[in-house]
Short mmCIF file of C-alpha atoms and ligand atoms in Angstrom, two decimals:
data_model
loop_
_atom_site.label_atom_id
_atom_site.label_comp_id
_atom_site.label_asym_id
_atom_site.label_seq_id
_atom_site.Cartn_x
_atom_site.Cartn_y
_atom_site.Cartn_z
CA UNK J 4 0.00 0.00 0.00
CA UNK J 5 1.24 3.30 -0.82
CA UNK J 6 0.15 6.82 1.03
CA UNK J 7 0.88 9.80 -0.41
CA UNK J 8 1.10 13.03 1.94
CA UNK J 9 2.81 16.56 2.15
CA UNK J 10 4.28 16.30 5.17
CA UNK J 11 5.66 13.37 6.69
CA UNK J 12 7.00 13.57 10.06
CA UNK J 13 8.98 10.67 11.91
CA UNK J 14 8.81 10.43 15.73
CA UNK J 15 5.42 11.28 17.55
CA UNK J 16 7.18 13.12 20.73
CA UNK J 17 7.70 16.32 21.74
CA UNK J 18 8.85 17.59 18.65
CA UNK J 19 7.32 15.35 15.90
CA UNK J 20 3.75 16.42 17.86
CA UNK J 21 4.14 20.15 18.09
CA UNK J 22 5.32 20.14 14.22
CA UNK J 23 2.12 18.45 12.83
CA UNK J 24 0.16 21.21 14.88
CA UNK J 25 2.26 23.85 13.12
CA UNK J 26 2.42 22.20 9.56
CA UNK J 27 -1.27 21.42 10.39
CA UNK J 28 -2.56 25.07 11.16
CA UNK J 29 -1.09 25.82 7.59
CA UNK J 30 -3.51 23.26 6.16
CA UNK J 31 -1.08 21.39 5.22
CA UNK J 32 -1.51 17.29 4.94
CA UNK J 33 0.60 15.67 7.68
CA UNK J 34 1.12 11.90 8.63
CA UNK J 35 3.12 11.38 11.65
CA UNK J 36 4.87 7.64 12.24
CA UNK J 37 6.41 6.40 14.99
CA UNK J 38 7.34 2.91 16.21
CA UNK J 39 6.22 3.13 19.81
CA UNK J 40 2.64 2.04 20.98
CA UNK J 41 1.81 5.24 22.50
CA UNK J 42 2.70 9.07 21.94
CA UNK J 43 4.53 11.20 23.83
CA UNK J 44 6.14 8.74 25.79
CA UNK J 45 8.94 10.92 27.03
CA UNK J 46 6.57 14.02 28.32
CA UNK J 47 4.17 11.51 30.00
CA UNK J 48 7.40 10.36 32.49
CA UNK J 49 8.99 13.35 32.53
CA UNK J 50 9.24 15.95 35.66
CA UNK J 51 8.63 13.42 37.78
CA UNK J 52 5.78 12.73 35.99
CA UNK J 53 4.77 16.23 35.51
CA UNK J 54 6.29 17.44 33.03
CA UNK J 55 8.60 20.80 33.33
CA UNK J 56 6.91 22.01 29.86
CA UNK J 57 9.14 25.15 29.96
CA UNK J 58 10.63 27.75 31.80
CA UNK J 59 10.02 31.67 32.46
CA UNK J 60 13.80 32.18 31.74
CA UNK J 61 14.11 30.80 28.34
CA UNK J 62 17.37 32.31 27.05
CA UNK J 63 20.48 31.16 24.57
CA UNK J 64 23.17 30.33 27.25
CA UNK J 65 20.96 27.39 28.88
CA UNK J 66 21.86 25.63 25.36
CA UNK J 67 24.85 23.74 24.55
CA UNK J 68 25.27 23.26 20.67
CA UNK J 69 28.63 23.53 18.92
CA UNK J 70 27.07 26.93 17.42
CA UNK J 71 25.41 28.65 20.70
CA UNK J 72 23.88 30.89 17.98
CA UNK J 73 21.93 28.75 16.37
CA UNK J 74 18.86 28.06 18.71
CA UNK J 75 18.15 31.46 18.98
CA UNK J 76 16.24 31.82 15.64
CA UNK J 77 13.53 29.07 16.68
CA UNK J 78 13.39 30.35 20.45
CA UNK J 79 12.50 33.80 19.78
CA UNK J 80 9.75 32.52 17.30
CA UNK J 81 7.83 30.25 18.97
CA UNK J 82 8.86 31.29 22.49
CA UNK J 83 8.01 29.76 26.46
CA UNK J 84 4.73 32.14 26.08
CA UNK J 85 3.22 30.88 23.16
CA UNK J 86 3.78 27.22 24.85
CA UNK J 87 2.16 28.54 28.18
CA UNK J 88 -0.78 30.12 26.10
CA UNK J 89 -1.32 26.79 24.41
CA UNK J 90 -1.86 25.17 28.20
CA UNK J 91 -4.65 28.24 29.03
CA UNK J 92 -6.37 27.93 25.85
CA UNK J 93 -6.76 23.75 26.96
CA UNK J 94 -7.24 25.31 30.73
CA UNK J 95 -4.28 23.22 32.01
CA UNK J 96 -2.82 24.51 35.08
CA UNK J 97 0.57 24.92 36.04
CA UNK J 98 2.98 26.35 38.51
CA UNK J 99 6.46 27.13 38.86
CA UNK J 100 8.63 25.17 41.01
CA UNK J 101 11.95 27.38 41.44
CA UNK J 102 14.17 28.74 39.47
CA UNK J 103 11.10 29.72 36.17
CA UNK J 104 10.60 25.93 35.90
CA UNK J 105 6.89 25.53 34.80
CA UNK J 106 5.29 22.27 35.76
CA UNK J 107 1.91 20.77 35.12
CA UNK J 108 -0.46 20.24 38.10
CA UNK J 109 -2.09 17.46 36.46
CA UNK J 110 -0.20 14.47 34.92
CA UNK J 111 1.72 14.79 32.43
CA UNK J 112 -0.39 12.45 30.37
CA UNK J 113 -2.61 16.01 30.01
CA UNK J 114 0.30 17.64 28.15
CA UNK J 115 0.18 14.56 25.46
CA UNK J 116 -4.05 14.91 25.39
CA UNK J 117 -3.36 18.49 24.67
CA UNK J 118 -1.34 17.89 21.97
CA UNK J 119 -3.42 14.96 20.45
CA UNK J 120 -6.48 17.40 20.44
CA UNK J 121 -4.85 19.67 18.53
CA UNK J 122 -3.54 17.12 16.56
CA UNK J 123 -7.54 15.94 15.39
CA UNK J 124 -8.48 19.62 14.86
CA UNK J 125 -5.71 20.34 12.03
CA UNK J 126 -6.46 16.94 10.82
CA UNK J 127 -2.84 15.29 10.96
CA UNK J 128 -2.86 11.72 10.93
CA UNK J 129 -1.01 9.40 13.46
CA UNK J 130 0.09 5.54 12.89
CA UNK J 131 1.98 4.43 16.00
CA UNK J 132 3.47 1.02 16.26
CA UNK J 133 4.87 1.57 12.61
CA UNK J 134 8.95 0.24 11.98
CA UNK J 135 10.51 2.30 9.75
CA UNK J 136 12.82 0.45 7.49
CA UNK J 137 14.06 3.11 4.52
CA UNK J 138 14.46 6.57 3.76
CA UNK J 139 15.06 7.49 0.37
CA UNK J 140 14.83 10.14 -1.82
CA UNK J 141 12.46 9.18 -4.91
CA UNK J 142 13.04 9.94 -9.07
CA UNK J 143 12.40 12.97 -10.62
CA UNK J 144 8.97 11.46 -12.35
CA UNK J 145 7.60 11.09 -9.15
CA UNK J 146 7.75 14.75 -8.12
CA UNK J 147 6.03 16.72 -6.28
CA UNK J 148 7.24 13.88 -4.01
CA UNK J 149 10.71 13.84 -2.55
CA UNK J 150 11.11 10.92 -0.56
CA UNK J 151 9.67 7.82 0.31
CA UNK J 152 9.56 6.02 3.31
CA UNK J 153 9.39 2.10 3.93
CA UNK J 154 7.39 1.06 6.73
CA UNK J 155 5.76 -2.13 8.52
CA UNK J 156 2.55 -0.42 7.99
CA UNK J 157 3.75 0.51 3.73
CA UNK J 158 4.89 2.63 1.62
CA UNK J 159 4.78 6.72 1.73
CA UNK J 160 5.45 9.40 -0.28
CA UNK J 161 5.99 12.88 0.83
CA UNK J 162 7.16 16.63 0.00
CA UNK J 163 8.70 17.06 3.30
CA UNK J 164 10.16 14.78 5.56
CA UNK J 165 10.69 15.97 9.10
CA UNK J 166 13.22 13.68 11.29
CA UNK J 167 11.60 13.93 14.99
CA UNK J 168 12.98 11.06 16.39
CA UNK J 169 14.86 12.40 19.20
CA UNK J 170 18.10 11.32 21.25
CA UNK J 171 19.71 8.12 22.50
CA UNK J 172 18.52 8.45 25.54
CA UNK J 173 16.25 5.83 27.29
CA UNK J 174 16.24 3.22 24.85
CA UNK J 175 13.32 1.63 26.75
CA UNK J 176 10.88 4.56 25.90
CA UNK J 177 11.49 3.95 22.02
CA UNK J 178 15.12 6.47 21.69
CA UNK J 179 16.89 4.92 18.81
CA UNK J 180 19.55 6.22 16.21
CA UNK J 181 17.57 5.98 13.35
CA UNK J 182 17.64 9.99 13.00
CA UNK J 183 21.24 9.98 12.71
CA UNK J 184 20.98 7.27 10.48
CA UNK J 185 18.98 9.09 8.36
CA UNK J 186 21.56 12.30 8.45
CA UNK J 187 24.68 9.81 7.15
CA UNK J 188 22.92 8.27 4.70
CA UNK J 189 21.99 12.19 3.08
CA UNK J 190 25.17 13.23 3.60
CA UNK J 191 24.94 15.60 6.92
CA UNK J 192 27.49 15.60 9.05
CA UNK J 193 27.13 14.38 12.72
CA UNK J 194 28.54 16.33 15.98
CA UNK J 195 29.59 13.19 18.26
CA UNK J 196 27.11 12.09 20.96
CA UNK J 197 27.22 11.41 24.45
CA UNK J 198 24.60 10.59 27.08
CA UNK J 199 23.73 14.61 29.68
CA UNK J 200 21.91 15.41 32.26
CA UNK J 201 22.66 12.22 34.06
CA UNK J 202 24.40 10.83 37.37
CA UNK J 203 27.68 10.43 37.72
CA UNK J 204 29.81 6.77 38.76
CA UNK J 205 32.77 6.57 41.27
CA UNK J 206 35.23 4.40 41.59
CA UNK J 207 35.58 2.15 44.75
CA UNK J 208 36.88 4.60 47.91
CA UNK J 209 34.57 7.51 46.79
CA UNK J 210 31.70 4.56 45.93
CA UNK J 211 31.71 3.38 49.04
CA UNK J 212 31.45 6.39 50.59
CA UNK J 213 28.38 7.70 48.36
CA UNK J 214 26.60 4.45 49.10
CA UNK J 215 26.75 5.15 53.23
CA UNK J 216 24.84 7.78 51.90
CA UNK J 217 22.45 6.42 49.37
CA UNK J 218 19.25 8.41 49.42
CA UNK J 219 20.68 11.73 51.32
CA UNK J 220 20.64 15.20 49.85
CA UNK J 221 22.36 18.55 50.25
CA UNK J 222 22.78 21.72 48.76
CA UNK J 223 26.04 22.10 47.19
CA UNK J 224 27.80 24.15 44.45
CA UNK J 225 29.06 22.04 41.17
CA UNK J 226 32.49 23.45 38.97
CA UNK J 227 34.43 23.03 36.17
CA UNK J 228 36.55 24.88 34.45
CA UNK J 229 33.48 26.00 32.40
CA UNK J 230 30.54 26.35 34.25
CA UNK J 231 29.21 26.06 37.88
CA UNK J 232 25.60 25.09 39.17
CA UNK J 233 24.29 25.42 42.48
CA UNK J 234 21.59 22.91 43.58
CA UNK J 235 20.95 19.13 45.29
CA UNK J 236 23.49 16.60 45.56
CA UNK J 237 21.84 13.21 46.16
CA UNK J 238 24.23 10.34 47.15
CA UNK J 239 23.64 7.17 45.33
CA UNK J 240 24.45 3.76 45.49
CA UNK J 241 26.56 4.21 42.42
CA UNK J 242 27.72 7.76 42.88
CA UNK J 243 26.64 11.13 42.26
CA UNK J 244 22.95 12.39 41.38
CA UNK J 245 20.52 15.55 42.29
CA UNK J 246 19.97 18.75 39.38
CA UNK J 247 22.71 20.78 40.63
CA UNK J 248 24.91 16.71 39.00
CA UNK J 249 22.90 16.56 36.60
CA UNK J 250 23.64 19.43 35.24
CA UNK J 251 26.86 20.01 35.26
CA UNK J 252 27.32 16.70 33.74
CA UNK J 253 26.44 17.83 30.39
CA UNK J 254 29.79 19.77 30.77
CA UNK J 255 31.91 16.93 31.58
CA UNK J 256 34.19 14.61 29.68
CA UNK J 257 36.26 11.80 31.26
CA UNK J 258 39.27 13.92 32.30
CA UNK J 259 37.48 16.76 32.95
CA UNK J 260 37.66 17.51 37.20
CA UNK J 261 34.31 18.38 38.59
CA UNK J 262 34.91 20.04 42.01
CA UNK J 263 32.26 20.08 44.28
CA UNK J 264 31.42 22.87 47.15
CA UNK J 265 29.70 21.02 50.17
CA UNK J 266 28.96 24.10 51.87
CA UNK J 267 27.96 26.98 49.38
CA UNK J 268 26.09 29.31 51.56
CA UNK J 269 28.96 30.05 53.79
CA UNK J 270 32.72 30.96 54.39
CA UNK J 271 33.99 28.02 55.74
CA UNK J 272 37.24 29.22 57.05
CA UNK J 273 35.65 31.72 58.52
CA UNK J 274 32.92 29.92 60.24
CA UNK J 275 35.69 27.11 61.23
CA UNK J 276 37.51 30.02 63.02
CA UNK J 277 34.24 30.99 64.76
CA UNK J 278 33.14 27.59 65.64
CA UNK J 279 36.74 27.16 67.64
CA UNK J 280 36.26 31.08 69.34
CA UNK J 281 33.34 30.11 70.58
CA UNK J 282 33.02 26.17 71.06
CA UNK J 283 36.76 24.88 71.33
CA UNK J 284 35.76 21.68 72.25
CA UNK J 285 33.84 20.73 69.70
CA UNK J 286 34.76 17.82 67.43
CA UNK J 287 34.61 17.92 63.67
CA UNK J 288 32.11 16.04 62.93
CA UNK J 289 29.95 18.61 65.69
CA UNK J 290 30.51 21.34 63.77
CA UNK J 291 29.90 19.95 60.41
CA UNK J 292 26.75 18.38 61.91
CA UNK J 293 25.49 22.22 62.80
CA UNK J 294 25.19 22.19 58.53
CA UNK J 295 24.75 18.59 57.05
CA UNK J 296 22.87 15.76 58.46
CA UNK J 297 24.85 13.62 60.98
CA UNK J 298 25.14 10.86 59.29
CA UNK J 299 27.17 12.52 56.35
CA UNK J 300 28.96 14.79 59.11
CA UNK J 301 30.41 11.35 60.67
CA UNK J 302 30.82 9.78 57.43
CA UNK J 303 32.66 12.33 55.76
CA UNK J 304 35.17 12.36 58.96
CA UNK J 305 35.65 8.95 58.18
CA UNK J 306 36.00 9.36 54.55
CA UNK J 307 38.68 11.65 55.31
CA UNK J 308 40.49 10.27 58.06
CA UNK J 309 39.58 13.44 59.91
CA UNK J 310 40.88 12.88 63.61
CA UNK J 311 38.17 11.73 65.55
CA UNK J 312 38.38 12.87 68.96
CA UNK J 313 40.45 16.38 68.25
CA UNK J 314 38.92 19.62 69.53
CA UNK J 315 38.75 22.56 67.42
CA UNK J 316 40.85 24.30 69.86
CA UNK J 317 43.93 21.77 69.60
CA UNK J 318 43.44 22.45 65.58
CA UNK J 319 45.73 25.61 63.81
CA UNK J 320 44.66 27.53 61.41
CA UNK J 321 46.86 26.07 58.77
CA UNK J 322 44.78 23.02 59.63
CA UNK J 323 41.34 24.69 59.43
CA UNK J 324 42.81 26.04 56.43
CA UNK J 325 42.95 22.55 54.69
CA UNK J 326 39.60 20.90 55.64
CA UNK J 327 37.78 24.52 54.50
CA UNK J 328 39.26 23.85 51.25
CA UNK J 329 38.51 20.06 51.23
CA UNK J 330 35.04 21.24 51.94
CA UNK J 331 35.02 23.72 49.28
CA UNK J 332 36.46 21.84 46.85
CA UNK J 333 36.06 18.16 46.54
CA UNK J 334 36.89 16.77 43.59
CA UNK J 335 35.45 13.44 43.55
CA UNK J 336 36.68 10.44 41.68
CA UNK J 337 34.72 10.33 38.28
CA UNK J 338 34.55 6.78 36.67
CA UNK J 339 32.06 8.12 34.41
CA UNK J 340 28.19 8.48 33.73
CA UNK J 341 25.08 5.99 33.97
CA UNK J 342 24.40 6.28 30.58
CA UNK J 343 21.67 6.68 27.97
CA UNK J 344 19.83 4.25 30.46
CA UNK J 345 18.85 7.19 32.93
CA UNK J 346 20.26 10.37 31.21
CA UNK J 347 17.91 13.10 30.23
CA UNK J 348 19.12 14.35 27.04
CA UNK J 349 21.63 13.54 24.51
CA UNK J 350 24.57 16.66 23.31
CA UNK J 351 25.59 16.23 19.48
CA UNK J 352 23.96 14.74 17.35
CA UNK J 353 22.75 16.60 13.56
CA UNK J 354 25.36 18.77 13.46
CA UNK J 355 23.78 22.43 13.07
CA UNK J 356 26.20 23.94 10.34
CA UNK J 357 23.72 21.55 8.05
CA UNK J 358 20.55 23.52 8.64
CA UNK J 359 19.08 26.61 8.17
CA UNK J 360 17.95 27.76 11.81
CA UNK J 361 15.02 29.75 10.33
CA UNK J 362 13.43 26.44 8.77
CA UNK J 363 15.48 23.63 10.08
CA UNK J 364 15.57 22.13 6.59
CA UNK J 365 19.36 20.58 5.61
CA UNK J 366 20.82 22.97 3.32
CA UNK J 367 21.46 20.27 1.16
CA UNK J 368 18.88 18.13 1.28
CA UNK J 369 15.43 20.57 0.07
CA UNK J 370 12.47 19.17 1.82
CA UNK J 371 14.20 17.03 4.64
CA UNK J 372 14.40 18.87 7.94
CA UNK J 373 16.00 17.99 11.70
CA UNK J 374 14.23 19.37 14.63
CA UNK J 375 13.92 18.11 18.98
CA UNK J 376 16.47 16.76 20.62
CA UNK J 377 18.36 14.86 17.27
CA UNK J 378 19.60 18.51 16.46
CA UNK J 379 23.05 19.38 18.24
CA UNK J 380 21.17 21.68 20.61
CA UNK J 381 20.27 20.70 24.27
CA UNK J 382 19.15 22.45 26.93
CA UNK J 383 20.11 22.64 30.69
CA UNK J 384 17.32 21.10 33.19
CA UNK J 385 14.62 23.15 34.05
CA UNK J 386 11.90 22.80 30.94
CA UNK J 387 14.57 24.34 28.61
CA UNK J 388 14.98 20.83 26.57
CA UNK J 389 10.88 20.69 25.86
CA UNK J 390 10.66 24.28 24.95
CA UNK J 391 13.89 23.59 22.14
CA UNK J 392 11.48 20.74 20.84
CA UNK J 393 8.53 23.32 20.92
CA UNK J 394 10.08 25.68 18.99
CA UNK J 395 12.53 24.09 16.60
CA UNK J 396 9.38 22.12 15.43
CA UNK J 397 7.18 24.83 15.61
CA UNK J 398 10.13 26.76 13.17
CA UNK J 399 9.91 23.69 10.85
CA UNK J 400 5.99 23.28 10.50
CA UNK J 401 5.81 26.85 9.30
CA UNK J 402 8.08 26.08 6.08
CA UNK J 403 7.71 21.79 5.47
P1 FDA F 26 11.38 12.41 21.89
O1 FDA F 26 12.37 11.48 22.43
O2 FDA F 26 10.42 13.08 22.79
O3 FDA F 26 10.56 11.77 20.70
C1 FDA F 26 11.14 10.95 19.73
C2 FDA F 26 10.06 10.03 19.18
O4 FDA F 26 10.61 9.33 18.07
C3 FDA F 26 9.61 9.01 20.19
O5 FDA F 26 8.20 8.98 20.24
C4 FDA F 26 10.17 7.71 19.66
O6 FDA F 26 9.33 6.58 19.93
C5 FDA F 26 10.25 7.97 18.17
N1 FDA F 26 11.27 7.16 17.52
C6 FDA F 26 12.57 7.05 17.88
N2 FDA F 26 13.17 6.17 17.06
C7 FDA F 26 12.24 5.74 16.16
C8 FDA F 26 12.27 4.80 15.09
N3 FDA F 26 13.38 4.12 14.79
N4 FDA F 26 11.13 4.58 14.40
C9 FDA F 26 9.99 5.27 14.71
N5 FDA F 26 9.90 6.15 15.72
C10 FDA F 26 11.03 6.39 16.45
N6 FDA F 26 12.91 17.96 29.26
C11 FDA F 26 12.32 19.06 29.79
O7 FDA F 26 12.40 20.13 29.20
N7 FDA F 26 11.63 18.98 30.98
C12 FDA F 26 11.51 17.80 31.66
O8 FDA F 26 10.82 17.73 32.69
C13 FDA F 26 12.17 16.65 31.13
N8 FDA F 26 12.14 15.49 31.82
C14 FDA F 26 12.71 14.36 31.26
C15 FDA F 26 12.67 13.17 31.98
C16 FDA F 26 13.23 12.04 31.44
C17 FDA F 26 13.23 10.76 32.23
C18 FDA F 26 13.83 12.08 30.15
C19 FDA F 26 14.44 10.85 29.52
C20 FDA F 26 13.89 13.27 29.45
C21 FDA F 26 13.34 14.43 30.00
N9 FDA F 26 13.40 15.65 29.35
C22 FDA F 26 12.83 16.76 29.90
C23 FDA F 26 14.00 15.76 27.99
C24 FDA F 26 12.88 15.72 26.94
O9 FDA F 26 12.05 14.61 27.20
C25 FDA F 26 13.45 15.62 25.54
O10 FDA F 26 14.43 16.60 25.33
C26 FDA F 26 12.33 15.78 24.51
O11 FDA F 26 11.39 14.74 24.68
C27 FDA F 26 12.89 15.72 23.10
O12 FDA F 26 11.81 15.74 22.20
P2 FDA F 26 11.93 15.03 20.78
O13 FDA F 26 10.57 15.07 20.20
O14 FDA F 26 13.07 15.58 20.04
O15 FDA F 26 12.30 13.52 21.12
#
C-alpha cells in the first residue's frame, strides 16, 4: 500500500507532535509515524511525571550546541509564552517550582491529550506502532514527491520529511539512532554524541562512601573549568545524582575535574575560626553536623580520616585552612556516567552547520528537515529541553 502526503514527520514526541500542529494550522496534509505504541512517551514520564513544559527564563546560554547561535532563531519565534498560552487555551494549570521551571499540576499524560487534540483539529494523521525500514529520496517522475519512506505499515510518499525522532537516551521509551541514520545516509554531518543530564559513577573509595549515603541530599555548588551550578546533591548507590549533578554533567568529559562545594552558603574558614572562638571543644564532625545531616557529618570524617576525637581548639589555622578547602572543593573520583539508560538528554547529534535555523531544513537536502532533541542543541534542566522541541518544530511546520 502506498500513502501519499505533504508532510511526513517521523517520531510522535515532543517535537514530531508540536510540528504536525504547526504544519497542520497551515492546512497542510501531515502523517506522523512512529514505532512506539503510545505518543509522547517521554513528556508523560517526565518531571517526575509532571512534566517541566518550559521555563520563564528561556534564554540562549541554557543551550549547549557547537554553534550557541543557532537556537536562537527558533526560540525567539515560537517562544516559552506561546507554549504557556497553548496550556490556558486547553485550561491546564501549572505552577512554577523554582528557578522559572513551569510544571503541570495534572499528569503529564494532560500535556500529550493536549497535543493529540490539537492534533484531530488540524487533521494530521497518526500511525503508531509503525517500523521504519528506509528513507530514500524518490526519481524525478515522481515529483512533487521527494522521498519515500518504507514502513511495517507501507509505503509513503511525501514533499517534506521531518526527522523527529529524538536522542539516545532511554532506549526503553522507544530512543533509537535511526535519525542519525537518516543524516549519514543524506550526507549531513554528525557532531559526536554522548549521554547529559545524568548521574555520575565513582570508583571504589569515593563509591563506598556515596553508598553510606544512598538516598541523602544537600545543597552544594558544582564546577568546572566552564561552568558552575548550584543545587541538590543526592548520594547514590553508584555515585553522584541531584539537578545541581545533573547538570553540570552535560559539561563533563572523562578527564574533565568536577569540584564540588559542600557548603555553598557560607565561608567556611571563617565559620571554622568561629566555631573554635566560641566552642573549642567541639569535634569535627559537631561542627559539620550544625550544617549537614549527621550521618554525612560522621561519614565524611571517616571518609577523610579526619581525627576523631580532636577539639577545634587543639586544631591551627593552617589546619582549618585545609579541611575549609577540602570542603570547598572536593573533587570526587569520576569513573564516568550511567548512561543513555537514565540520562535526560543527549549533546551532538545533527550537526547544526547543516541547517538553516530559520526552517530547520538541511541545506542540502530541500524538503528534509532535523528538529527536537536529534539537532546538536540541548538544553540545561529546568523545561529548557521541551521548549527547544517546541520551537525548533514549531520553526519547521511553518516552512515543510
Ligand atoms: P522524543 O524522544 O520526545 O521523541 C522521539 C520520538 O521518536 C519518540 O516517540 C520515539 O518513539 C520515536 N522514535 C525514535 N526512534 C524511532 C524509530 N526508529 N522509528 C519510529 N519512531 C522512532 N525535558 C524538559 O524540558 N523537561 C523535563 O521535565 C524533562 N524530563 C525528562 C525526563 C526524562 C526521564 C527524560 C528521559 C527526558 C526528560 N526531558 C525533559 C527531555 C525531553 O524529554 C526531551 O528533550 C524531549 O522529549 C525531546 O523531544 P523530541 O521530540 O526531540 O524527542
Amino acid at each position: 500500500m502506498m500513502q501519499t502526503t505533504q508532510v511526513l514527520i517521523l517520531g510522535a514526541g515532543a517535537a514530531g507532535l508540536m510540528c504536525a500542529i504547526s504544519a497542520g494550522q497551515r492546512k497542510r496534509q501531515v502523517i506522523i509515524l512512529d514505532h512506539a505504541s503510545r505518543a509522547g512517551n517521554k513528556i508523560r514520564i517526565s518531571g517526575g511525571g509532571r512534566c517541566n513544559f518550559t521555563n520563564y527564563f528561556i534564554e540562549p546560554e541554557a543551550y549547549l550546541s557547537n554553534n550557541p547561535h543557532f537556537c536562537k532563531s527558533a526560540l525567539s519565534r515560537y517562544t516559552q509564552w506561546d507554549f504557556i498560552a497553548l496550556m490556558e487555551k486547553h485550561g491546564l494549570p501549572f505552577h512554577e517550582k523554582e528557578a522559572g521551571q513551569l510544571f503541570s499540576d495534572r499528569k503529564a499524560q494532560a500535556i500529550v491529550d493536549m497535543l493529540l487534540a490539537e492534533i484531530q483539529e488540524v487533521g494530521a494523521q497518526l500511525s503508531l506502532e509503525t517500523e521504519i525500514y528506509t528513507v530514500i529520496k524518490t526519481k524525478e517522475n515522481q515529483s512533487p514527491y521527494r522521498f519515500q519512506v518504507t514502513t511495517s505499515q507501507g509505503d509513503y510518499l511525501c514533499e517534506s520529511l521531518v526527522v523527529a525522532t529524538g536522542g539516545l537516551s532511554m532506549p526503553a521509551l522507544g530512543a533509537s539512532a535511526l535519525g542519525y541514520q537518516i543524516a549519514q545516509e543524506f550526507g549531513l554531518s554528525l557532531v559526536p554524541q554522548r549521554a547529559a543530564l545524568v548521574p555520575f559513577t565513582l570508583h571504589p573509595q569515593d563509591k563506598a562512601f556515596s553508598a553510606s549515603l544512598a538516598g541523602l541530599s544537600i545543597n552544594i555548588r558544582a564546577h568546572t573549568a566552564e561552568k558552575s551550578f548550584q543545587g541538590a546533591l543526592l548520594f547514590t548507590h553508584r555515585g553522584l545524582s541531584g539537578p545541581a549533578i545533573l547538570q553540570i554533567s552535560s559539561y563533563w568529559q572523562a578527564g574533565v575535574p568536577v569540584s564540588i562545594h559542600l557548603m555553598p552558603d557560607i565561608d567556611v574558614l571563617k565559620a571554622l575560626k568561629e566555631a573554635r572562638q566560641a566552642h573549642p571543644k567541639w569535634e569535627l564532625k559537631t561542627w559539620l553536623a550544625q550544617y549537614w545531616p549527621q550521618r554525612l557529618a560522621k561519614a565524611w570524617c571517616d571518609y577523610q580520616n579526619w581525627p576523631a576525637s580532636v577539639t577545634l581548639s587543639e586544631l591551627s589555622n593552617l589546619k582549618l585552612e585545609s579541611y575549609a578547602q577540602t570542603i570547598q572543593a572536593w573533587v570526587p573520583n569520576i569513573a564516568g556516567t550511567e548512561g543513555y539508560r537514565t540520562a535526560e538528554v543527549t549533546l551532538g547529534g545533527i550537526d547544526t552547520d547543516e541547517l538553516s535555523s530559520k526552517s530547520m531544513q538541511a541545506k542540502q537536502v530541500e524538503g528534509l528537515y532535523f528538529i527536537g532533541e536529534v539537532v546538536d542543541v540541548s538544553g540545561h534542566l529546568g523545561g529548557f529541553n521541551f521548549q527547544w522541541a517546541w520551537s525548533s518544530a514549531w520553526a519547521a511546520g511553518e516552512y515543510v
